[in-house]
XYZ file of N, CA and C in Angstrom:
738
model
N -5.748 -20.762 -41.706
C -6.537 -19.188 -42.372
C -7.840 -18.350 -41.969
N -7.493 -17.344 -41.930
C -8.431 -17.289 -41.401
C -8.911 -14.985 -41.271
N -10.140 -14.630 -41.575
C -10.162 -13.303 -41.403
C -10.291 -12.853 -39.474
N -10.637 -12.679 -39.198
C -11.844 -12.750 -38.102
C -11.972 -13.659 -37.494
N -13.021 -13.887 -37.589
C -13.364 -14.865 -36.632
C -13.719 -15.969 -38.174
N -13.764 -16.044 -39.447
C -13.612 -16.356 -40.431
C -12.699 -16.801 -41.472
N -12.632 -18.596 -42.004
C -11.666 -19.415 -42.284
C -11.937 -18.859 -43.729
N -10.736 -19.236 -44.458
C -10.620 -18.307 -45.943
C -10.870 -19.966 -46.537
N -11.811 -20.086 -46.883
C -13.013 -21.472 -46.994
C -13.257 -20.447 -48.749
N -13.505 -20.630 -49.685
C -13.051 -21.049 -50.716
C -15.063 -19.936 -50.971
N -16.041 -20.647 -50.176
C -17.698 -19.686 -50.160
C -17.382 -18.785 -49.676
N -16.819 -18.629 -48.484
C -16.178 -17.365 -47.534
C -15.665 -15.993 -49.108
N -14.224 -16.417 -49.449
C -14.661 -16.228 -50.496
C -14.764 -15.028 -51.644
N -16.021 -16.435 -51.892
C -16.249 -16.587 -53.354
C -17.710 -15.138 -52.609
N -18.151 -14.807 -51.926
C -19.784 -14.312 -50.805
C -19.707 -13.696 -51.382
N -16.829 -12.967 -50.911
C -17.487 -11.655 -50.095
C -17.276 -10.540 -50.111
N -18.394 -9.317 -50.100
C -18.841 -8.506 -50.259
C -17.689 -6.994 -50.423
N -18.301 -5.921 -50.619
C -17.636 -4.177 -50.757
C -18.011 -4.221 -49.405
N -18.687 -4.552 -48.170
C -18.780 -4.353 -47.358
C -17.940 -4.703 -45.853
N -17.890 -6.270 -46.519
C -16.684 -7.692 -45.615
C -16.009 -6.692 -45.984
N -15.643 -6.100 -46.685
C -13.708 -5.593 -46.845
C -13.816 -4.134 -46.128
N -14.936 -3.905 -46.574
C -14.529 -2.289 -44.899
C -14.456 -3.239 -44.030
N -15.910 -3.628 -42.985
C -14.989 -4.610 -42.279
C -14.245 -4.701 -41.453
N -13.334 -5.440 -42.594
C -12.631 -6.478 -42.155
C -10.694 -6.372 -42.168
N -11.369 -4.477 -42.960
C -9.945 -3.963 -43.552
C -9.076 -3.064 -42.967
N -11.303 -1.307 -42.695
C -10.559 -1.208 -42.119
C -10.984 0.072 -42.687
N -11.272 -0.618 -44.461
C -11.291 0.867 -45.560
C -12.096 1.280 -45.789
N -12.869 2.900 -45.261
C -13.350 3.237 -45.967
C -14.100 3.115 -47.230
N -15.516 2.149 -47.578
C -16.408 2.673 -48.502
C -16.566 4.774 -49.036
N -17.250 4.963 -48.155
C -18.115 6.213 -48.575
C -17.495 7.227 -47.109
N -17.086 8.269 -47.257
C -16.963 8.940 -46.861
C -17.897 10.753 -46.516
N -18.063 10.835 -46.088
C -19.210 12.455 -45.789
C -18.621 13.680 -46.715
N -19.573 14.324 -46.838
C -18.930 15.203 -48.226
C -19.344 16.768 -47.553
N -19.102 17.979 -47.693
C -20.317 18.810 -46.437
C -20.213 19.447 -48.656
N -21.699 19.364 -48.685
C -21.926 20.086 -50.196
C -22.393 21.898 -49.836
N -22.836 22.221 -48.476
C -22.975 23.226 -47.871
C -23.730 23.276 -46.406
N -22.865 24.531 -46.008
C -23.099 24.277 -44.496
C -24.339 23.437 -43.624
N -24.403 23.341 -42.604
C -25.091 21.544 -41.735
C -25.907 21.079 -42.702
N -24.767 20.925 -43.976
C -25.918 19.779 -45.453
C -25.121 19.477 -45.957
N -24.918 17.785 -45.636
C -22.995 16.885 -46.023
C -24.413 15.409 -46.754
N -23.256 15.059 -47.701
C -23.405 13.780 -48.275
C -22.132 13.217 -47.911
N -23.177 11.514 -48.201
C -21.939 10.141 -48.524
C -21.576 10.815 -49.558
N -20.193 10.978 -50.101
C -19.229 9.749 -51.352
C -18.346 8.694 -51.129
N -18.267 8.255 -52.289
C -17.109 7.589 -52.493
C -15.670 7.521 -51.614
N -14.614 7.122 -51.474
C -13.978 6.925 -50.227
C -12.456 6.784 -51.973
N -11.562 8.012 -51.247
C -10.198 8.285 -51.709
C -9.809 6.153 -52.006
N -10.348 5.523 -51.190
C -9.799 3.945 -50.404
C -10.691 3.264 -51.301
N -12.015 4.207 -52.043
C -12.657 3.139 -52.596
C -12.946 1.675 -53.942
N -11.165 2.263 -54.761
C -10.966 1.782 -55.590
C -9.987 0.611 -54.602
N -9.501 0.852 -54.242
C -8.665 -0.052 -52.761
C -9.186 -1.673 -53.400
N -10.615 -0.807 -52.122
C -11.257 -1.599 -51.514
C -11.801 -3.221 -52.967
N -13.021 -2.065 -53.668
C -13.317 -3.055 -54.453
C -12.056 -3.846 -55.250
N -10.669 -3.418 -55.362
C -9.611 -4.390 -55.930
C -9.947 -6.031 -55.873
N -9.370 -5.946 -53.844
C -9.621 -7.054 -52.617
C -10.525 -8.060 -52.904
N -11.761 -6.898 -53.303
C -12.781 -7.831 -52.701
C -12.839 -8.649 -54.195
N -12.545 -8.108 -55.308
C -12.793 -8.383 -56.468
C -11.138 -9.453 -55.779
N -10.130 -10.053 -56.357
C -9.060 -10.973 -55.970
C -9.823 -11.796 -55.487
N -10.114 -11.224 -53.789
C -11.420 -12.462 -52.805
C -12.505 -12.845 -53.652
N -12.380 -12.961 -54.717
C -14.204 -13.457 -55.191
C -13.603 -14.568 -56.844
N -12.470 -13.890 -57.406
C -11.676 -14.732 -58.026
C -10.517 -15.330 -56.875
N -10.309 -15.667 -56.928
C -9.745 -16.724 -55.476
C -10.577 -17.285 -55.085
N -10.818 -17.673 -54.749
C -11.976 -18.549 -54.753
C -12.960 -19.339 -55.309
N -12.973 -18.346 -56.720
C -14.091 -18.834 -57.686
C -12.720 -19.974 -58.061
N -11.805 -20.210 -57.502
C -10.638 -20.747 -58.670
C -10.152 -22.033 -58.117
N -10.272 -21.576 -56.415
C -9.388 -22.422 -55.447
C -11.349 -24.060 -55.676
N -12.568 -23.338 -56.089
C -13.871 -24.190 -56.686
C -13.330 -24.813 -56.913
N -13.790 -24.141 -58.098
C -12.784 -24.693 -59.875
C -11.896 -26.550 -59.087
N -10.734 -26.567 -58.667
C -10.022 -26.858 -58.807
C -10.386 -28.064 -58.261
N -11.350 -27.801 -57.137
C -11.509 -28.610 -55.999
C -10.446 -28.189 -55.005
N -10.596 -27.465 -54.487
C -10.115 -26.675 -52.904
C -11.026 -25.895 -52.421
N -11.397 -26.953 -50.579
C -11.680 -26.664 -49.726
C -11.531 -24.538 -49.571
N -10.014 -25.038 -49.537
C -9.661 -23.130 -48.421
C -8.828 -22.648 -48.924
N -7.909 -22.594 -49.146
C -6.671 -22.210 -49.465
C -5.697 -22.355 -48.870
N -5.656 -22.772 -47.800
C -4.988 -23.589 -46.614
C -4.557 -25.143 -47.588
N -5.678 -25.268 -47.659
C -5.627 -27.221 -49.451
C -4.725 -26.952 -50.214
N -5.126 -25.989 -50.541
C -4.486 -25.067 -52.003
C -2.502 -25.100 -52.026
N -2.651 -24.184 -50.523
C -0.838 -24.039 -50.646
C 0.011 -25.432 -50.224
N -1.028 -26.702 -49.291
C 0.218 -27.231 -48.961
C 0.095 -28.775 -50.619
N -0.899 -28.208 -50.973
C -0.267 -28.823 -52.264
C 0.542 -28.697 -53.202
N 0.344 -26.946 -53.078
C 2.114 -26.008 -54.582
C 2.651 -26.464 -53.840
N 3.284 -27.208 -52.488
C 4.210 -27.515 -52.386
C 5.388 -28.578 -52.250
N 4.047 -28.923 -53.434
C 5.340 -29.983 -54.106
C 5.031 -30.311 -55.864
N 6.687 -30.344 -56.136
C 7.129 -29.646 -57.654
C 5.717 -30.612 -58.802
N 6.039 -30.691 -59.861
C 4.885 -31.429 -60.488
C 5.293 -33.048 -60.662
N 5.016 -33.234 -60.304
C 5.114 -35.383 -60.806
C 5.580 -35.674 -58.943
N 6.084 -34.659 -58.439
C 5.504 -34.896 -56.901
C 5.462 -35.753 -56.104
N 5.429 -36.363 -55.017
C 4.791 -36.690 -54.433
C 4.485 -36.236 -53.025
N 5.814 -35.965 -52.606
C 6.752 -35.048 -50.697
C 6.261 -33.810 -51.207
N 6.696 -32.957 -50.249
C 6.821 -31.272 -50.071
C 8.427 -31.340 -50.702
N 8.473 -30.229 -51.244
C 10.020 -29.588 -52.570
C 11.443 -29.310 -51.377
N 10.351 -28.034 -50.311
C 11.401 -27.372 -49.226
C 11.534 -26.469 -50.196
N 10.875 -26.097 -50.797
C 12.298 -24.955 -51.880
C 10.236 -23.635 -52.295
N 10.759 -22.755 -52.348
C 10.048 -21.056 -52.100
C 9.763 -21.053 -53.526
N 11.326 -21.800 -53.998
C 11.323 -21.659 -56.227
C 10.044 -22.489 -56.293
N 9.539 -23.334 -56.293
C 8.362 -24.170 -56.513
C 7.629 -23.689 -55.852
N 7.114 -23.169 -54.969
C 5.506 -22.564 -53.675
C 5.577 -21.286 -54.802
N 6.564 -20.656 -55.524
C 6.191 -19.511 -56.264
C 5.425 -19.769 -57.737
N 6.613 -20.829 -57.973
C 5.524 -21.317 -59.406
C 4.299 -21.805 -59.166
N 4.105 -22.757 -58.654
C 3.010 -23.499 -57.865
C 2.169 -21.753 -58.140
N 2.215 -21.585 -57.274
C 1.074 -20.577 -56.709
C 0.510 -18.901 -57.851
N 2.151 -19.135 -58.575
C 2.139 -17.558 -59.429
C 1.680 -18.742 -60.766
N 1.523 -19.798 -61.398
C -0.326 -19.946 -62.211
C -0.632 -20.469 -61.440
N -1.341 -20.201 -60.825
C -3.085 -20.247 -60.769
C -2.774 -19.458 -60.328
N -2.565 -18.522 -59.286
C -3.868 -17.111 -58.695
C -2.886 -16.081 -59.517
N -4.147 -15.766 -60.489
C -3.904 -14.413 -61.079
C -2.530 -13.001 -60.289
N -3.303 -13.049 -59.054
C -3.332 -11.324 -58.300
C -1.870 -11.941 -57.700
N -1.353 -12.864 -57.252
C 0.272 -13.248 -56.730
C 1.294 -13.096 -57.554
N 1.054 -12.817 -59.077
C 1.201 -13.038 -60.549
C 2.294 -11.178 -60.625
N 3.426 -10.501 -59.984
C 2.839 -9.362 -59.774
C 4.059 -8.943 -60.622
N 3.544 -9.018 -61.811
C 4.954 -7.986 -63.384
C 4.515 -7.051 -63.607
N 5.618 -5.571 -64.030
C 5.544 -4.474 -64.022
C 6.252 -4.533 -65.537
N 5.158 -3.042 -66.225
C 6.460 -3.137 -67.391
C 7.075 -2.689 -67.696
N 8.411 -2.527 -68.504
C 9.671 -1.311 -68.486
C 10.155 -1.574 -70.116
N 9.582 -0.478 -70.336
C 10.182 -0.589 -71.446
C 9.071 -1.614 -72.518
N 8.360 -1.591 -72.589
C 7.660 -2.884 -73.237
C 8.179 -4.090 -72.652
N 8.828 -3.690 -72.432
C 9.393 -5.970 -71.362
C 9.306 -5.711 -70.292
N 8.142 -7.177 -69.783
C 7.910 -8.026 -68.409
C 8.839 -7.310 -67.029
N 8.393 -7.097 -66.812
C 9.633 -7.104 -65.130
C 8.759 -7.623 -63.511
N 9.225 -9.707 -63.505
C 8.815 -10.399 -62.891
C 8.954 -9.349 -61.610
N 8.397 -9.215 -60.384
C 8.198 -7.981 -59.290
C 8.197 -9.480 -58.228
N 6.337 -9.600 -57.941
C 6.461 -11.015 -57.139
C 6.527 -10.697 -55.927
N 5.369 -9.205 -55.646
C 5.642 -9.056 -54.121
C 5.212 -9.826 -53.441
N 3.891 -9.715 -53.946
C 3.119 -10.210 -53.067
C 2.735 -11.774 -52.654
N 3.275 -12.631 -54.004
C 3.946 -14.776 -53.340
C 5.113 -14.632 -52.052
N 6.275 -13.883 -52.987
C 7.121 -13.509 -52.143
C 7.490 -13.228 -50.542
N 6.370 -12.211 -50.425
C 6.208 -11.784 -48.635
C 5.138 -12.710 -48.532
N 4.213 -13.642 -49.447
C 3.218 -14.424 -48.387
C 4.334 -16.110 -47.946
N 5.228 -16.527 -48.801
C 6.690 -17.203 -48.966
C 7.515 -17.190 -47.601
N 7.968 -15.991 -47.687
C 8.485 -15.117 -46.528
C 7.193 -15.691 -45.115
N 6.552 -15.092 -45.305
C 6.122 -15.086 -44.188
C 5.202 -16.838 -43.402
N 5.222 -17.840 -44.485
C 4.996 -19.283 -44.281
C 6.482 -19.373 -43.653
N 7.027 -19.261 -44.099
C 8.910 -19.514 -44.018
C 9.247 -18.703 -42.247
N 9.035 -17.642 -41.530
C 8.414 -17.704 -41.042
C 7.621 -18.056 -39.915
N 6.684 -18.663 -40.934
C 5.761 -18.811 -39.318
C 5.516 -20.609 -39.232
N 5.738 -21.034 -40.304
C 5.914 -22.383 -39.449
C 7.318 -23.340 -39.977
N 8.226 -22.725 -40.479
C 9.848 -23.981 -40.220
C 9.888 -24.463 -39.985
N 10.386 -23.702 -37.654
C 10.109 -24.434 -37.077
C 9.882 -26.079 -36.631
N 8.880 -25.457 -36.541
C 7.254 -26.676 -36.499
C 7.054 -28.023 -37.784
N 7.692 -27.794 -39.001
C 7.041 -27.859 -39.947
C 7.456 -28.200 -41.151
N 9.192 -29.499 -41.465
C 9.585 -29.385 -42.629
C 9.060 -28.862 -43.846
N 7.610 -29.099 -44.121
C 7.478 -28.655 -45.410
C 7.561 -27.187 -45.621
N 6.920 -25.963 -44.655
C 7.874 -25.530 -44.966
C 8.900 -24.738 -44.447
N 10.303 -25.593 -44.402
C 11.696 -24.624 -43.685
C 12.747 -25.878 -45.581
N 12.094 -23.806 -46.582
C 12.276 -23.746 -47.455
C 14.314 -23.657 -47.141
N 14.806 -24.556 -48.099
C 16.510 -24.140 -48.243
C 16.814 -23.219 -49.044
N 16.342 -22.898 -50.495
C 16.442 -22.039 -50.587
C 16.037 -20.292 -50.392
N 15.544 -20.436 -49.412
C 14.452 -19.222 -48.912
C 15.390 -17.777 -48.939
N 16.476 -18.012 -48.913
C 17.018 -16.733 -49.084
C 17.440 -15.982 -50.217
N 17.049 -17.133 -51.105
C 17.070 -16.335 -52.082
C 15.923 -15.214 -52.640
N 14.856 -15.299 -52.237
C 13.574 -13.910 -51.818
C 14.285 -13.154 -52.140
N 13.151 -12.157 -52.907
C 14.091 -11.038 -52.763
C 13.096 -10.187 -51.969
N 13.281 -8.884 -52.034
C 12.205 -7.844 -51.184
C 11.524 -7.696 -51.787
N 9.860 -6.951 -50.688
C 8.926 -6.754 -51.209
C 8.638 -5.273 -51.670
N 8.933 -5.904 -52.097
C 8.903 -3.803 -52.619
C 7.659 -3.722 -53.133
N 7.474 -2.866 -51.447
C 6.072 -1.740 -52.320
C 5.652 -0.572 -52.167
N 5.404 0.332 -51.612
C 5.511 1.892 -51.424
C 6.301 2.388 -50.664
N 6.990 1.517 -49.446
C 7.251 1.705 -48.020
C 8.723 1.819 -48.073
N 9.512 0.527 -48.241
C 10.726 0.747 -49.184
C 11.144 1.898 -49.078
N 10.319 1.381 -51.492
C 11.668 2.651 -51.514
C 11.074 4.477 -51.012
N 10.791 4.720 -50.381
C 10.481 5.736 -49.415
C 11.699 5.389 -49.268
N 11.902 4.541 -47.514
C 12.232 4.689 -46.915
C 14.914 4.613 -46.849
N 13.971 3.777 -48.635
C 15.664 4.252 -49.207
C 15.992 5.291 -49.327
N 14.791 6.159 -48.875
C 15.219 7.938 -50.112
C 15.950 8.418 -49.058
N 14.658 7.897 -47.702
C 15.341 8.544 -46.401
C 16.558 9.376 -45.254
N 17.198 7.445 -45.960
C 18.100 7.186 -45.383
C 19.229 7.578 -46.111
N 19.684 7.614 -47.682
C 19.895 7.796 -48.464
C 20.988 7.197 -48.736
N 20.271 6.118 -49.814
C 21.315 4.656 -49.688
C 20.406 4.958 -51.227
N 19.387 5.230 -51.959
C 18.599 5.720 -53.325
C 18.360 7.178 -53.074
N 18.396 7.389 -54.593
C 18.203 9.329 -54.890
C 17.091 8.985 -55.999
N 16.040 10.366 -55.829
C 15.267 9.805 -56.938
C 15.438 10.845 -57.569
N 14.657 11.149 -59.442
C 15.376 12.289 -60.364
C 14.745 13.310 -59.211
N 14.890 14.253 -60.326
C 13.908 15.531 -59.212
C 12.216 15.980 -60.131
N 12.492 15.424 -61.034
C 10.222 15.315 -61.498
C 10.510 14.225 -61.081
N 10.383 13.076 -60.659
C 9.759 11.765 -60.604
C 9.295 12.559 -58.708
N 10.895 13.055 -57.522
C 10.231 13.883 -56.544
C 9.347 15.249 -56.576
N 8.944 15.098 -57.383
C 8.173 16.413 -57.866
C 7.114 16.444 -57.652
N 6.509 14.433 -58.718
C 5.435 13.983 -59.100
C 5.078 13.251 -56.955
N 6.005 11.634 -56.634
C 5.063 11.831 -55.668
C 4.643 13.241 -54.184
N 5.915 14.084 -54.296
C 5.527 15.161 -53.597
C 4.315 15.970 -53.176
N 3.938 15.656 -54.398
C 2.544 16.847 -54.986
C 1.344 15.836 -55.100
N 1.254 13.884 -54.913
C 0.759 13.171 -54.757
C 0.264 13.146 -56.003
N 0.552 13.123 -57.228
C 0.030 12.857 -58.299
C 0.504 11.144 -58.276
N -1.078 10.233 -58.837
C -0.400 9.266 -59.105
C 0.824 9.147 -60.241
N 1.805 7.455 -60.451
C 2.192 7.133 -61.004
C 1.313 6.147 -61.787
N 2.082 6.868 -63.116
C 1.442 5.389 -63.796
C 1.868 4.377 -64.410
N 1.507 3.053 -63.696
C 1.949 2.118 -64.034
C 2.567 1.572 -65.463
N 4.409 1.933 -64.758
C 4.677 1.025 -65.898
C 6.497 1.816 -65.748
N 7.262 2.423 -66.719
C 8.582 2.541 -66.457
C 8.798 3.108 -65.205
N 8.004 4.857 -64.766
C 9.153 4.872 -63.478
C 8.057 4.564 -62.599
N 6.855 3.637 -61.981
C 6.969 2.821 -61.021
C 8.035 1.219 -60.606
N 7.985 1.150 -62.031
C 8.612 -0.459 -62.251
C 9.979 -0.025 -61.777
N 10.940 1.067 -62.726
C 12.393 0.921 -61.683
C 12.119 1.841 -60.794
N 11.848 1.781 -60.492
C 11.218 2.719 -58.577
C 11.360 1.326 -57.536
N 11.419 0.471 -58.143
C 10.575 -1.628 -57.285
C 11.500 -1.660 -57.316
N 12.154 -1.511 -58.976
C 13.705 -2.735 -58.940
C 15.529 -2.010 -58.374
N 15.133 -1.108 -58.638
C 15.996 -0.321 -58.102
C 16.146 -0.968 -56.919
N 15.024 -0.089 -55.644
C 15.192 -0.674 -54.250
C 15.608 -1.560 -54.136
N 14.445 -2.975 -54.987
C 14.823 -4.588 -54.905
C 16.919 -4.006 -55.399
N 17.283 -3.891 -55.160
C 18.536 -3.991 -55.948
C 19.486 -4.524 -54.574
N 19.105 -2.775 -54.279
C 19.546 -2.418 -53.262
C 19.753 -2.705 -51.672
N 18.324 -3.191 -51.689
C 18.286 -4.226 -50.897
C 18.523 -5.268 -50.991
N 18.764 -6.310 -52.140
C 20.462 -6.752 -52.089
C 20.973 -7.129 -51.683
N 21.514 -5.600 -52.178
C 23.241 -4.965 -52.126
C 24.024 -4.729 -50.405
N 22.578 -4.594 -49.763
C 22.828 -3.831 -48.058
C 22.950 -6.332 -47.389
N 22.126 -6.738 -48.138
C 22.405 -8.135 -47.288
C 23.450 -8.327 -47.702
N 24.073 -8.460 -49.504
C 25.308 -9.299 -49.208
C 26.603 -8.367 -47.991
N 26.612 -6.635 -48.065
C 27.078 -6.253 -47.227
C 27.783 -6.630 -46.245
N 26.003 -7.490 -45.436
C 25.261 -7.318 -43.623
C 26.261 -8.803 -43.935
N 26.011 -9.394 -44.993
C 26.258 -11.152 -45.040
C 28.312 -10.915 -45.346
N 29.288 -9.855 -45.491
C 30.180 -9.850 -45.685
C 30.833 -9.701 -43.544
N 30.237 -9.113 -43.397
C 30.614 -7.890 -42.403
C 30.417 -8.684 -41.607
N 29.590 -9.788 -41.113
C 29.109 -10.395 -39.969
C 29.574 -11.787 -40.264
N 29.763 -12.829 -41.687
C 29.596 -13.731 -41.741
C 28.250 -14.602 -40.816
N 28.395 -15.830 -40.890
C 26.534 -16.927 -40.535
C 26.580 -17.558 -41.830
N 24.922 -17.895 -40.876
C 24.041 -18.128 -42.494
C 23.429 -17.083 -42.548
N 23.544 -17.055 -44.344
C 23.643 -16.300 -45.404
C 21.445 -16.218 -44.953
N 20.493 -17.420 -44.248
C 19.466 -16.335 -44.554
C 18.948 -15.510 -42.745
N 20.263 -15.278 -42.398
C 20.188 -13.958 -41.089
C 19.662 -13.150 -41.952
N 19.985 -12.745 -43.235
C 20.687 -12.086 -44.245
C 20.168 -11.038 -44.656
N 18.587 -12.635 -45.759
C 18.147 -12.323 -46.901
C 17.741 -11.206 -46.927
N 16.764 -10.193 -48.042
C 16.482 -9.622 -48.037
C 15.034 -9.628 -47.683
N 14.635 -10.920 -47.904
C 13.061 -10.925 -47.240
C 12.412 -10.833 -46.131
N 14.437 -10.770 -45.211
C 14.144 -10.136 -43.782
C 14.217 -8.635 -43.736
N 15.828 -8.425 -44.365
C 15.252 -6.421 -44.460
C 14.217 -6.180 -44.716
N 13.208 -6.504 -45.700
C 11.947 -4.851 -46.123
C 11.692 -5.701 -44.947
N 11.377 -6.662 -43.796
C 10.386 -6.245 -42.234
C 11.363 -5.118 -42.037
N 12.258 -5.257 -41.759
C 13.183 -3.977 -41.043
C 12.633 -2.678 -41.286
N 12.620 -2.828 -43.087
C 13.149 -1.319 -44.032
C 11.467 -1.160 -43.249
N 10.131 -1.744 -43.003
C 9.052 -1.862 -43.473
C 8.695 -0.858 -41.698
N 9.227 -1.503 -41.065
C 8.800 -1.405 -39.477
C 9.545 0.539 -39.517
N 10.845 0.414 -40.128
C 11.823 2.167 -39.809
C 10.450 3.010 -40.684
N 10.200 2.687 -42.301
C 9.107 3.213 -42.538
C 7.584 4.212 -41.198
N 7.618 3.301 -41.152
C 6.035 2.649 -40.149
C 5.907 3.611 -38.980
N 7.048 3.904 -38.433
C 7.222 3.642 -37.407
C 8.228 5.805 -37.533
N 9.417 6.071 -38.726
C 9.932 7.114 -38.625
C 9.419 8.948 -40.090
N 8.778 7.187 -40.489
C 8.588 8.388 -42.510
C 7.027 7.948 -42.393
N 5.813 7.252 -41.216
C 4.682 7.293 -41.730
C 4.345 9.303 -42.576
N 4.750 9.625 -41.885
C 3.710 11.141 -42.509
C 4.100 11.733 -43.921
N 5.323 11.510 -44.019
C 5.885 11.189 -46.159
C 4.934 11.030 -46.800
N 5.075 11.726 -47.784
C 4.466 10.987 -49.065
C 5.050 10.000 -49.915
N 4.155 9.320 -50.114
C 4.900 8.357 -50.743
C 4.381 7.971 -52.065
N 4.923 7.111 -53.122
C 4.079 6.706 -54.017
C 3.438 6.122 -54.300
N 2.248 5.311 -54.685
C 1.391 5.527 -55.166
C 1.132 5.786 -56.669
N -0.163 4.689 -57.126
C -0.309 3.912 -58.440
C -1.913 3.177 -58.241
N -1.709 3.460 -59.914
C -4.357 3.660 -59.609
C -3.855 1.419 -59.219
N -3.468 1.042 -59.701
C -3.164 -0.633 -59.349
C -3.031 -0.823 -58.167
């Protein structure tokens, strides 16, 4: 695993700077702002907080890897393929997810709804699905037998696509808030939006399986996520999407 020409080893992650995030991810830290005619100054960009969050996650992850004796993220993933007490890879997406989220806080994506915790796990499921898509045919350790149990990877693109395609609907207050560009607070509204979208994707996957039959892996919610992302980027990239501070 690498970014550009740099491998994702613990040293690289620990020493990653904000300027590195700007370079590798194309996220500007600062932008020019005109303060009077012909006079400008540099001010923090709207995406600076995102860049700082990425830096923090990378730095913390690198330190965790070093503390556990792993040279890089790849070594950590290979080790995490094994269930506790086992020497061989489990070929289980669930086991890998449990092992990754128990160690890397950034992958343990949990929402809040009416004071209750709701498991979202978007990032880690996306990672596990990508590993399956990339390596399962060449390396049996990544041929997860339960890959179809992964849910959709709901960010802020999938709810938009589902709404525009008439599959889910937003309440008027929520729609007004999104269209005005206001941030959603992390909590009830944002969690409901992601969970409803995830359930909708599961129902779509089941309907596809009923209609066409065959290998259930072909109609997994995780695969549907990639398709919906593509639609969102192509058809709805100019539309307002919900976003939060985190």
